[in-house]
CSV table of C-alpha atoms in Angstrom, one decimal:
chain,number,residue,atom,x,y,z
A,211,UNK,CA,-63.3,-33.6,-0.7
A,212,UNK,CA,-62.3,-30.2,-0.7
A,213,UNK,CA,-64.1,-27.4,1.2
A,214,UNK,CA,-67.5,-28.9,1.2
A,215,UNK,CA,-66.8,-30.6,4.1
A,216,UNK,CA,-67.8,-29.7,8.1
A,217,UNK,CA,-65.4,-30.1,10.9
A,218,UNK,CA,-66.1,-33.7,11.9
A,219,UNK,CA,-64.3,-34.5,14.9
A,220,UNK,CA,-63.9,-38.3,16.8
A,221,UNK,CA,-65.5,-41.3,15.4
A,222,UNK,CA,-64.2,-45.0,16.6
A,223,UNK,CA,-62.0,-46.5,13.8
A,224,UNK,CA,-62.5,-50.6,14.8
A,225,UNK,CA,-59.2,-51.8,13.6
A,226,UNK,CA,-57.3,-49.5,15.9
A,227,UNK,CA,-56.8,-50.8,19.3
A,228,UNK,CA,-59.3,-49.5,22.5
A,229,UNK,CA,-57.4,-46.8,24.0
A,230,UNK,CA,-54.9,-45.6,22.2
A,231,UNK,CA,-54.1,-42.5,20.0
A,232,UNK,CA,-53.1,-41.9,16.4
A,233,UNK,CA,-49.6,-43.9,16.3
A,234,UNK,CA,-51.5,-47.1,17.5
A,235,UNK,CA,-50.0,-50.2,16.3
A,236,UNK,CA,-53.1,-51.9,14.3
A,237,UNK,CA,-55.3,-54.6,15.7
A,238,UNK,CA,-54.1,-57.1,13.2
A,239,UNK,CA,-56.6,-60.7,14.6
A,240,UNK,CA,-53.9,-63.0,13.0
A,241,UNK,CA,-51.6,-65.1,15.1
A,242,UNK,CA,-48.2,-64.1,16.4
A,243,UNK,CA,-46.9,-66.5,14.1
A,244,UNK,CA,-48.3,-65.5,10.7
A,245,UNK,CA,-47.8,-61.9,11.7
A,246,UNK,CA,-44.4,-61.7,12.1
A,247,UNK,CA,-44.5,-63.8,8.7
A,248,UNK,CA,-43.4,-67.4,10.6
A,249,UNK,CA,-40.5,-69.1,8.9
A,250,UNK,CA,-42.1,-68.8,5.4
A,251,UNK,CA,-42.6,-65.0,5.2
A,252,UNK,CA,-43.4,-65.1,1.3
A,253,UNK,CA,-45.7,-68.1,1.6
A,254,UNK,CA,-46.0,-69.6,-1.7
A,255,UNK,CA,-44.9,-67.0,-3.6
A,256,UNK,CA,-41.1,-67.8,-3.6
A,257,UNK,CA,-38.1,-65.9,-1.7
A,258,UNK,CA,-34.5,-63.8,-3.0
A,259,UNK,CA,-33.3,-67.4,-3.1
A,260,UNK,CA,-36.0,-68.6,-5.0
A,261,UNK,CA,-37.6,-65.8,-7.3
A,262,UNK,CA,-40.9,-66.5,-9.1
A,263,UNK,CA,-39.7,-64.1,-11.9
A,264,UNK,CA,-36.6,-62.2,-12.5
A,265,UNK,CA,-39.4,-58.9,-12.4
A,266,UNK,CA,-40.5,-60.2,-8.4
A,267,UNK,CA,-39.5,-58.3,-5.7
A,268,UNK,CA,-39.5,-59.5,-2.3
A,269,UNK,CA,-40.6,-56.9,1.0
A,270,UNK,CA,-40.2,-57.6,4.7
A,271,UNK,CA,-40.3,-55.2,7.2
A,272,UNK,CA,-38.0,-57.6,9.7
A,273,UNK,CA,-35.0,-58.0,6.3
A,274,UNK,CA,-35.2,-61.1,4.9
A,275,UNK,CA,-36.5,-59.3,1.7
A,276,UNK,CA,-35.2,-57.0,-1.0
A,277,UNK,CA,-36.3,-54.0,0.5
A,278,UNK,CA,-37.8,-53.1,3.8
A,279,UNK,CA,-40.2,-50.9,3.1
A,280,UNK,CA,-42.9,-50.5,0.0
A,281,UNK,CA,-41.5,-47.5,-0.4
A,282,UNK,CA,-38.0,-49.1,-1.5
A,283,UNK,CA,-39.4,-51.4,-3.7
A,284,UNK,CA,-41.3,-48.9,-6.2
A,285,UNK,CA,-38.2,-47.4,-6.3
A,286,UNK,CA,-36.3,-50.2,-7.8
A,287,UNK,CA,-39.2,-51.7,-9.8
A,288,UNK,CA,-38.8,-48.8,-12.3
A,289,UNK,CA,-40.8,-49.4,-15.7
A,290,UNK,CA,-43.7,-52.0,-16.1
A,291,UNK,CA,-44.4,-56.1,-15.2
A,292,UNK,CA,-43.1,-56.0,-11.5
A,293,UNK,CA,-44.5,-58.4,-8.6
A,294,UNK,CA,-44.1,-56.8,-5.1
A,295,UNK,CA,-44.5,-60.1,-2.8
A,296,UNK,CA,-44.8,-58.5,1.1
A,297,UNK,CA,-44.3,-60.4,4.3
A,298,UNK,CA,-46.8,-59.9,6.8
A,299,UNK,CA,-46.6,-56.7,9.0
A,300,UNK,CA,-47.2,-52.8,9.3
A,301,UNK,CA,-45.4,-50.9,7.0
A,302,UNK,CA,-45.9,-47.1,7.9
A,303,UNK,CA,-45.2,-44.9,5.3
A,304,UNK,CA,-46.8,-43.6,1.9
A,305,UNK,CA,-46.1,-45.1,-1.3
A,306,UNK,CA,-46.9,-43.5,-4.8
A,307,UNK,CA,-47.0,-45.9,-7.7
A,308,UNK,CA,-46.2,-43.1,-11.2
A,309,UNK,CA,-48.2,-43.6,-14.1
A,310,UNK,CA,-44.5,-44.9,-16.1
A,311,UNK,CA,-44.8,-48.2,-13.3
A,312,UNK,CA,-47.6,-50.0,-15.4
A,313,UNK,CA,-48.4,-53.3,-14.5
A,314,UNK,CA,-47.5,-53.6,-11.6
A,315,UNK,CA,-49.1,-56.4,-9.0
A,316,UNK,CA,-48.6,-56.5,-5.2
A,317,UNK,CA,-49.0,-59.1,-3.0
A,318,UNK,CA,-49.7,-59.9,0.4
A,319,UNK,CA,-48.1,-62.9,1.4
A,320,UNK,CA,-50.0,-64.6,3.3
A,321,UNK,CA,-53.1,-64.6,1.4
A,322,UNK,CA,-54.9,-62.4,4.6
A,323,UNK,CA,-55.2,-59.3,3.9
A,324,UNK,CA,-55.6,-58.5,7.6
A,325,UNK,CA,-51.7,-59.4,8.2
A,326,UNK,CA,-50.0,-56.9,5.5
A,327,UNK,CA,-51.0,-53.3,6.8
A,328,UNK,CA,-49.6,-50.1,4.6
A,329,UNK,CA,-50.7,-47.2,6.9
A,330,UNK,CA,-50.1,-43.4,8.0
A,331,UNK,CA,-52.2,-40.4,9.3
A,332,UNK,CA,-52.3,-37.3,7.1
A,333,UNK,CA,-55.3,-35.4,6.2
A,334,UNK,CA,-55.8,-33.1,4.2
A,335,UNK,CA,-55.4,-30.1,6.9
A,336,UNK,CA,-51.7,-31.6,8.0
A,337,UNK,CA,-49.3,-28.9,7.8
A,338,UNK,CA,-46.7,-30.1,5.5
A,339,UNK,CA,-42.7,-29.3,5.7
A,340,UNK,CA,-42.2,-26.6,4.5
A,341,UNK,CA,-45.7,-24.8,4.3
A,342,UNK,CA,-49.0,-25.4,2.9
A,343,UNK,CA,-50.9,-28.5,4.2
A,344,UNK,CA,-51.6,-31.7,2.4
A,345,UNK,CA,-55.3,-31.5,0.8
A,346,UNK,CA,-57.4,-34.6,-0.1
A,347,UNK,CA,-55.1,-35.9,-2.6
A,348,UNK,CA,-52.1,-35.3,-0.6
A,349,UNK,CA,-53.5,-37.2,2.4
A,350,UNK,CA,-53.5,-40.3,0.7
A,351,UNK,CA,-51.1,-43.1,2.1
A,352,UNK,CA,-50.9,-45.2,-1.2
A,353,UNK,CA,-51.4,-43.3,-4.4
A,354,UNK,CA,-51.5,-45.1,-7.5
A,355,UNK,CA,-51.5,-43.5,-10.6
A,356,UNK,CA,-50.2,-46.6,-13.5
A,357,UNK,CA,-52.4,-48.3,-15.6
A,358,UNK,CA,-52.8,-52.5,-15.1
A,359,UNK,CA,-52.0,-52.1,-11.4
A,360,UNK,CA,-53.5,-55.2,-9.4
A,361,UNK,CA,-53.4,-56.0,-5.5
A,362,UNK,CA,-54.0,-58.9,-3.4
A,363,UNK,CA,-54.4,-59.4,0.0
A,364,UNK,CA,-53.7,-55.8,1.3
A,365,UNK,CA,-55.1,-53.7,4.1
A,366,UNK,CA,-55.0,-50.0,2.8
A,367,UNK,CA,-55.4,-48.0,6.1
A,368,UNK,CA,-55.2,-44.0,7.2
A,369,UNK,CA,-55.3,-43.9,10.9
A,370,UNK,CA,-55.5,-40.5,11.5
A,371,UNK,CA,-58.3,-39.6,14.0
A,372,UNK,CA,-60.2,-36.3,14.1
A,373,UNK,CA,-59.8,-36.1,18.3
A,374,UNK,CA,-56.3,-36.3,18.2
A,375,UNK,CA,-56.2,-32.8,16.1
A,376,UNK,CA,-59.3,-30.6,17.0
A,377,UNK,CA,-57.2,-27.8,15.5
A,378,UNK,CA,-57.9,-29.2,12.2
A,379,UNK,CA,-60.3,-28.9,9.7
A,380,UNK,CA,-59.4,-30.8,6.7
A,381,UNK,CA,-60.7,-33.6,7.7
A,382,UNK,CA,-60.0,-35.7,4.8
A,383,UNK,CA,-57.9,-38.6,5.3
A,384,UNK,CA,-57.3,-41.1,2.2
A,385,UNK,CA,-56.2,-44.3,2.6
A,386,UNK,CA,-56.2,-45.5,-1.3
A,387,UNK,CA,-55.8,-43.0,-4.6
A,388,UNK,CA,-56.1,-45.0,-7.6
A,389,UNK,CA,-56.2,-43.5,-10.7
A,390,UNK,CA,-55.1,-45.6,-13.5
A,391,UNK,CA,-57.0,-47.9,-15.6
A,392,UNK,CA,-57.3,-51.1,-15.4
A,393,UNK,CA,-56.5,-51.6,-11.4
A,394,UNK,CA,-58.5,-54.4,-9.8
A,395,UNK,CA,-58.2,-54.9,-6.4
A,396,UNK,CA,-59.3,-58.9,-4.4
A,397,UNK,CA,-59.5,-59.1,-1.1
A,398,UNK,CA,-58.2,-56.0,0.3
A,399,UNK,CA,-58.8,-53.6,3.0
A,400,UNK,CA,-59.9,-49.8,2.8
A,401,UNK,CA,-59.5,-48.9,6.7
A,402,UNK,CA,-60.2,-45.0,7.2
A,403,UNK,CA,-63.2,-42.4,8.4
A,404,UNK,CA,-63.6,-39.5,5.7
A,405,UNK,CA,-63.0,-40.5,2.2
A,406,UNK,CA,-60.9,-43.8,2.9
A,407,UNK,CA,-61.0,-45.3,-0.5
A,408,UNK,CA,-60.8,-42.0,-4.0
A,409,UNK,CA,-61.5,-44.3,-6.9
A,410,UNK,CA,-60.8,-41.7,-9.6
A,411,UNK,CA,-58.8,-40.8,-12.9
A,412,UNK,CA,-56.1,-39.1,-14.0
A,413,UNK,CA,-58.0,-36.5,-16.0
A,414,UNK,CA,-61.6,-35.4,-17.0
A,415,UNK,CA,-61.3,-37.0,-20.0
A,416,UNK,CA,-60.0,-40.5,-18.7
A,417,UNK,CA,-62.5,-42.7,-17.8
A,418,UNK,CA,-60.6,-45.1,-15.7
A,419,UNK,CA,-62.0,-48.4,-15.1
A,420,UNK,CA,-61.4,-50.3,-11.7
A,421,UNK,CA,-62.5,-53.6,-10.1
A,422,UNK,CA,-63.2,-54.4,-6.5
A,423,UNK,CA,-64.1,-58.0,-5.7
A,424,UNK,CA,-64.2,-59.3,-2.6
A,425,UNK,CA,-63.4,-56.6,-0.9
A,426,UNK,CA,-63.5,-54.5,2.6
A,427,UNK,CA,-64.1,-50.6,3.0
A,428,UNK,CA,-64.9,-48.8,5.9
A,429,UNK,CA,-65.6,-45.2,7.2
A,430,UNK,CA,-67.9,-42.4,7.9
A,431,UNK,CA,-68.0,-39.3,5.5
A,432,UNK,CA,-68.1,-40.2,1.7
A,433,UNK,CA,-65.9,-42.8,2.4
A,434,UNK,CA,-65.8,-44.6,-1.7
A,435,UNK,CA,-65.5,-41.4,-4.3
A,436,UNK,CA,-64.1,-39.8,-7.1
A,437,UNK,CA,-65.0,-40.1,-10.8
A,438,UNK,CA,-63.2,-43.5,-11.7
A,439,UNK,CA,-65.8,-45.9,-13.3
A,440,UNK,CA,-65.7,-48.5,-10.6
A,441,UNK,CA,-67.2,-52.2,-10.1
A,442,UNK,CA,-67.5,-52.7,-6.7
A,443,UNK,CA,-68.6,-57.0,-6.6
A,444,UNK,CA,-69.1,-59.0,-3.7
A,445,UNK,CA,-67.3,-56.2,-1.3
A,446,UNK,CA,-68.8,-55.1,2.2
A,447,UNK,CA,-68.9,-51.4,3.3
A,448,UNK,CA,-69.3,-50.5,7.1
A,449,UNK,CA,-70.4,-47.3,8.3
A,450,UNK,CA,-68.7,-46.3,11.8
A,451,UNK,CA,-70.5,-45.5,14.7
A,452,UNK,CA,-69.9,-41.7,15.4
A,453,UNK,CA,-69.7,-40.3,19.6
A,454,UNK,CA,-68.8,-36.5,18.3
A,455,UNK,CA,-72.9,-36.1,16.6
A,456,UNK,CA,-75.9,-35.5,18.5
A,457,UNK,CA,-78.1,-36.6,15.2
A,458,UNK,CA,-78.1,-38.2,12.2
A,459,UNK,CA,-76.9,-38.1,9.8
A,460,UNK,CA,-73.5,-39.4,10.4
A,461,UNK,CA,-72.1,-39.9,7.1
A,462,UNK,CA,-72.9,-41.2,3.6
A,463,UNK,CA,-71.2,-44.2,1.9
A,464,UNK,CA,-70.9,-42.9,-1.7
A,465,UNK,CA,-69.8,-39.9,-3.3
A,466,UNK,CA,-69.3,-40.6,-6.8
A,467,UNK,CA,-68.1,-37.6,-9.2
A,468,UNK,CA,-68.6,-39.0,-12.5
A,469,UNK,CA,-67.8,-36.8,-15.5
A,470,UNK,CA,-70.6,-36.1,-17.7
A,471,UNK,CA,-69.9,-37.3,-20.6
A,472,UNK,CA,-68.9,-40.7,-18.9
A,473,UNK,CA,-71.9,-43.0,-19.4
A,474,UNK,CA,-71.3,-45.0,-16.2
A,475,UNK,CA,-69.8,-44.4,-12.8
A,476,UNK,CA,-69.9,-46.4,-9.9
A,477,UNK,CA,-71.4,-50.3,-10.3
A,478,UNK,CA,-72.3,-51.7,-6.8
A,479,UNK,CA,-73.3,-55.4,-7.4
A,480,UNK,CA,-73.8,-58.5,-4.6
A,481,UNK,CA,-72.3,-56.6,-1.8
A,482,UNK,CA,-73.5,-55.4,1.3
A,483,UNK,CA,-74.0,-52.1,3.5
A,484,UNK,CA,-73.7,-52.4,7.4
A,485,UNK,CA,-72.9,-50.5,10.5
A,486,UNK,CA,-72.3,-50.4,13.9
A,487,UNK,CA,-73.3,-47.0,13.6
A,488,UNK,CA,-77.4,-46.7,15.0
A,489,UNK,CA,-80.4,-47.4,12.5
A,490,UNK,CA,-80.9,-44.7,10.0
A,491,UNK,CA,-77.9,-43.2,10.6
A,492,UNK,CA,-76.5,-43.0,7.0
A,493,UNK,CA,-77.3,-42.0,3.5
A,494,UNK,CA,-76.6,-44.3,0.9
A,495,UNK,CA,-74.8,-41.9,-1.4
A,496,UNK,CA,-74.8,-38.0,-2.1
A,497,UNK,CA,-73.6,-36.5,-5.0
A,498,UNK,CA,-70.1,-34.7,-5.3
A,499,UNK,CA,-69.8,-32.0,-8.1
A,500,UNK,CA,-66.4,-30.3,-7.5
A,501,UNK,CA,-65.6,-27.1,-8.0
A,502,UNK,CA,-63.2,-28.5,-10.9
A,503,UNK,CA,-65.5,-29.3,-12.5
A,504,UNK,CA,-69.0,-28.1,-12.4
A,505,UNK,CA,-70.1,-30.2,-15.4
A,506,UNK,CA,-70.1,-33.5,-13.5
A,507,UNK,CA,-73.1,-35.7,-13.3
A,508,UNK,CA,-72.6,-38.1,-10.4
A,509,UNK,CA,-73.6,-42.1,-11.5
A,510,UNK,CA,-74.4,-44.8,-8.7
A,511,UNK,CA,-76.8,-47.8,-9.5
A,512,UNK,CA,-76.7,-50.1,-6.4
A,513,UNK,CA,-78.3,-53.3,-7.5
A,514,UNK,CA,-78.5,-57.5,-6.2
A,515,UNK,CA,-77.5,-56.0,-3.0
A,516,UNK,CA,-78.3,-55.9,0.8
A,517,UNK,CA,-78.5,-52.9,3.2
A,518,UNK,CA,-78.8,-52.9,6.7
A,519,UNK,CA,-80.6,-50.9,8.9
A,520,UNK,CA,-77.9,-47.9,9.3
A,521,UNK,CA,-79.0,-46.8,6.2
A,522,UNK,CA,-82.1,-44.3,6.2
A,523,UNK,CA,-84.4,-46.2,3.9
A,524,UNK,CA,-87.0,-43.6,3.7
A,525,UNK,CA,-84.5,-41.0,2.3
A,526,UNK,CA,-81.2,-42.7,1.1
A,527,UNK,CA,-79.7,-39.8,-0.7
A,528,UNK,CA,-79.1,-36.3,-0.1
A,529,UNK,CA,-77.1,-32.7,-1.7
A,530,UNK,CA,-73.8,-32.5,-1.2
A,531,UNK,CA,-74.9,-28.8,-2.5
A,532,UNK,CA,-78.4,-27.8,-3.1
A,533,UNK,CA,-76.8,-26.4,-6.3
A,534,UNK,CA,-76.6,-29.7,-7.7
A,535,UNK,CA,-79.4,-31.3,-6.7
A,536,UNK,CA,-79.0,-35.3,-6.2
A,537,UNK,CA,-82.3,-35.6,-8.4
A,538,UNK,CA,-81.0,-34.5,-11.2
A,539,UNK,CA,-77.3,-37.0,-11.1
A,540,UNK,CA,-77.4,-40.6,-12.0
A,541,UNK,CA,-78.5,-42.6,-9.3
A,542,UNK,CA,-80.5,-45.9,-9.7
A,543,UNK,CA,-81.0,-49.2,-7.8
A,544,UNK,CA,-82.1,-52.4,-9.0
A,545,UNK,CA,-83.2,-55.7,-6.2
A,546,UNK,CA,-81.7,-54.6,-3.7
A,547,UNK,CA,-82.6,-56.1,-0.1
A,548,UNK,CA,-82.3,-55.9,3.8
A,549,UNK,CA,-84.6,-53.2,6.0
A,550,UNK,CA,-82.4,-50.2,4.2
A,551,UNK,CA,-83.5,-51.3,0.7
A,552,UNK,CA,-86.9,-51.2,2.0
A,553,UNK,CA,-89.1,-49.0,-0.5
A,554,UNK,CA,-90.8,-46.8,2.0
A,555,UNK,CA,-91.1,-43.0,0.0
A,556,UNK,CA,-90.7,-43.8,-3.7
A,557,UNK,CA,-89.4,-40.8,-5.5
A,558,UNK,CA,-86.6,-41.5,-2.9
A,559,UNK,CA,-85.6,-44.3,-4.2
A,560,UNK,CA,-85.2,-44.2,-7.8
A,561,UNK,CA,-85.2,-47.9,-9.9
A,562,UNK,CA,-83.6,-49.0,-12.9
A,563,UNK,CA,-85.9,-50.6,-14.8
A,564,UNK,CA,-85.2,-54.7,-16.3
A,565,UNK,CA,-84.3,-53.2,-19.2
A,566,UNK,CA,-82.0,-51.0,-18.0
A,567,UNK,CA,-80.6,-53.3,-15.7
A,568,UNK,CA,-79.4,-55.6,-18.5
A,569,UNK,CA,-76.3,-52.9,-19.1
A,570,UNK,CA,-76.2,-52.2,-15.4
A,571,UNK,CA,-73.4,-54.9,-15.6
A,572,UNK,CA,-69.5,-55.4,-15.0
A,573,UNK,CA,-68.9,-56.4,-18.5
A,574,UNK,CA,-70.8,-53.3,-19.6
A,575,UNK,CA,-69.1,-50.9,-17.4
A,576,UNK,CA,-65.3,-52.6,-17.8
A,577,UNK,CA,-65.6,-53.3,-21.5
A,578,UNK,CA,-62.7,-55.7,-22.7
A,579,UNK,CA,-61.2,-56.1,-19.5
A,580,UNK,CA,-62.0,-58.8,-17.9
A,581,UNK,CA,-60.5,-58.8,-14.3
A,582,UNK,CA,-62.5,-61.3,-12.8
A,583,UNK,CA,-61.3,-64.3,-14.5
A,584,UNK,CA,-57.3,-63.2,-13.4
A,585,UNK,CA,-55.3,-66.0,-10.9
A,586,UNK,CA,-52.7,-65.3,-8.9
């Protein structure tokens, strides 16, 4: 996110393997088998020889696929309604999905997300070719920018590691842009350290609306933002233990930048917060008011949901800038539970009320979509 950001050298990232720099291969826990995609590499979703649709596009890194790469296949699925089935393995590279490729659904194979890895390592301080370096948005491996986009399965991973480049300062390293409407997202992986997973919109005045269910995200600084208005249901965020900080705190989970004249922002409901970081170690949330756009008015409600003991519970939230004070944003929780939920100052920990917790809902905040009831 931008400038507002401190250097923040090494943290651990746990799905890389002990030892090992940048390029690591990933720790992916699946057998041998499954991840080299067995005999079956497209599971039950069909084959070249045996397409589910004449719109299904088959990807496997070892060629028994369409294309090779991810990359590949958005190329050829040009226009709206294509299936990208991928065969178990790491593809390296970055894809960008245009807003013309509506509708779009990828899956991962074999129905673990932890077997079908899209990764690489930019931040936002990389130099690029040619001059200039790659910013937040830039860093990000998958971008997606079409409306109705839906993925399954998939581990969405930036490996790029703060010790391997003291010499730089953009930190920022995206693993997942979304920015369309309508993209839901079951039983994928958000694998990163600072800002892994930019829920956000194409403009100011689109208020995009996103689904997470079931879902994994992990990281250290501000690691779910942006100003999409996101459901987050039944996912679990970890906060990474830090080695480079003599104190707390080591990062914050949420950094929503909700326009103000959206009424809702990020929904956090039946999840759950935890860390291998030590207790009190994070903030909850802090409030991010870009420069862009000064008129922002950050919205969190955290509610039916548990928080472990990484996060402070005596003062969850803090300034990203004491300009914009985190009182004065949208920030609200509602039952939550576990020793970081624990009500300890209470002007610290604003509550909606049951009232207000009847529209603190996924149907209120998606409107006539209805992701949740989709199949595969």
């Amino acid at each position: 996110m931008s400038s507002h950001h401190a250097q923040l050298p090494l943290s651990r990232r746990g799905f890389l393997l002990a030892g090992t720099g940048a390029a690591a291969t990933l720790a992916l826990t699946s057998s041998p088998a499954r991840a080299a995609g067995g005999r079956r590499p497209f599971g039950r979703f069909g084959s070249p020889a045996a397409r589910l649709t004449p719109q299904t596009l088959y990807v496997d890194p070892r060629g028994r696929g369409d294309h090779t790469t991810v990359k590949g296949a958005v190329t050829a699925a040009a226009g709206s309604g294509w299936t990208l089935v991928l065969a178990p393995g790491t593809y390296r590279e970055t894809v960008a999905v245009d807003a013309t490729r509506t509708e779009a659904t990828w899956i991962g194979a074999s129905e673990d997300p932890r077997d079908v890895v899209i990764v690489y390592d930019n931040a936002a301080g990389t130099p690029k070719p040619g001059g200039g370096t790659y910013g937040t948005t830039g860093s990000a491996t998958t971008t997606i920018q079409a409306d109705g986009f839906t993925a399954r399965w998939i581990t969405f991973a930036n490996d790029w590691l703060r010790a391997d480049h003291p010499d730089i300062t953009g930190t920022q390293a995206v693993a997942l842009k979304v920015q369309g409407d309508r993209s839901a997202f079951h039983h994928c992986r958000f694998l990163g350290h600072q800002d892994t997973l930019y829920a956000d919109s194409m403009a100011l005045t689109s208020f995009a609306r996103q689904y997470f269910s079931h879902c994994y995200a992990e990281g250290d600084v501000d690691f779910v933002f942006g100003r999409g208005t996101a459901v987050y249901e039944n996912c679990h965020f970890r906060t990474l233990n830090r080695t480079d900080l003599a104190a707390a705190p080591y990062g914050f989970v949420f950094a929503p930048s909700t326009a103000g004249a959206n009424p809702r922002g990020y929904l956090v409901t039946r999840s759950r917060v935890s860390s291998e970081a030590p207790d009190a170690h994070y903030k909850l949330a802090r409030p991010w008011v870009p420069s862009s756009d000064t008129t922002a008015r950050p919205s969190l409600v955290v509610r039916d949901t548990w928080l472990g003991p990484g996060i402070d519970a005596a003062a969850p939230y803090t300034n990203m800038s004491d300009s914009f004070p985190w009182q004065n944003q949208r920030f609200a929780e509602y039952r939550d539970t576990g020793p970081g939920a624990r009500i300890t100052v209470p002007e610290n920990r604003p509550q909606l009320t049951r009232e207000q917790a009847e529209s603190a809902t996924r149907e209120t905040y998606l409107g006539d979509w209805r992701p949740w009831k989709e199949s595969c």
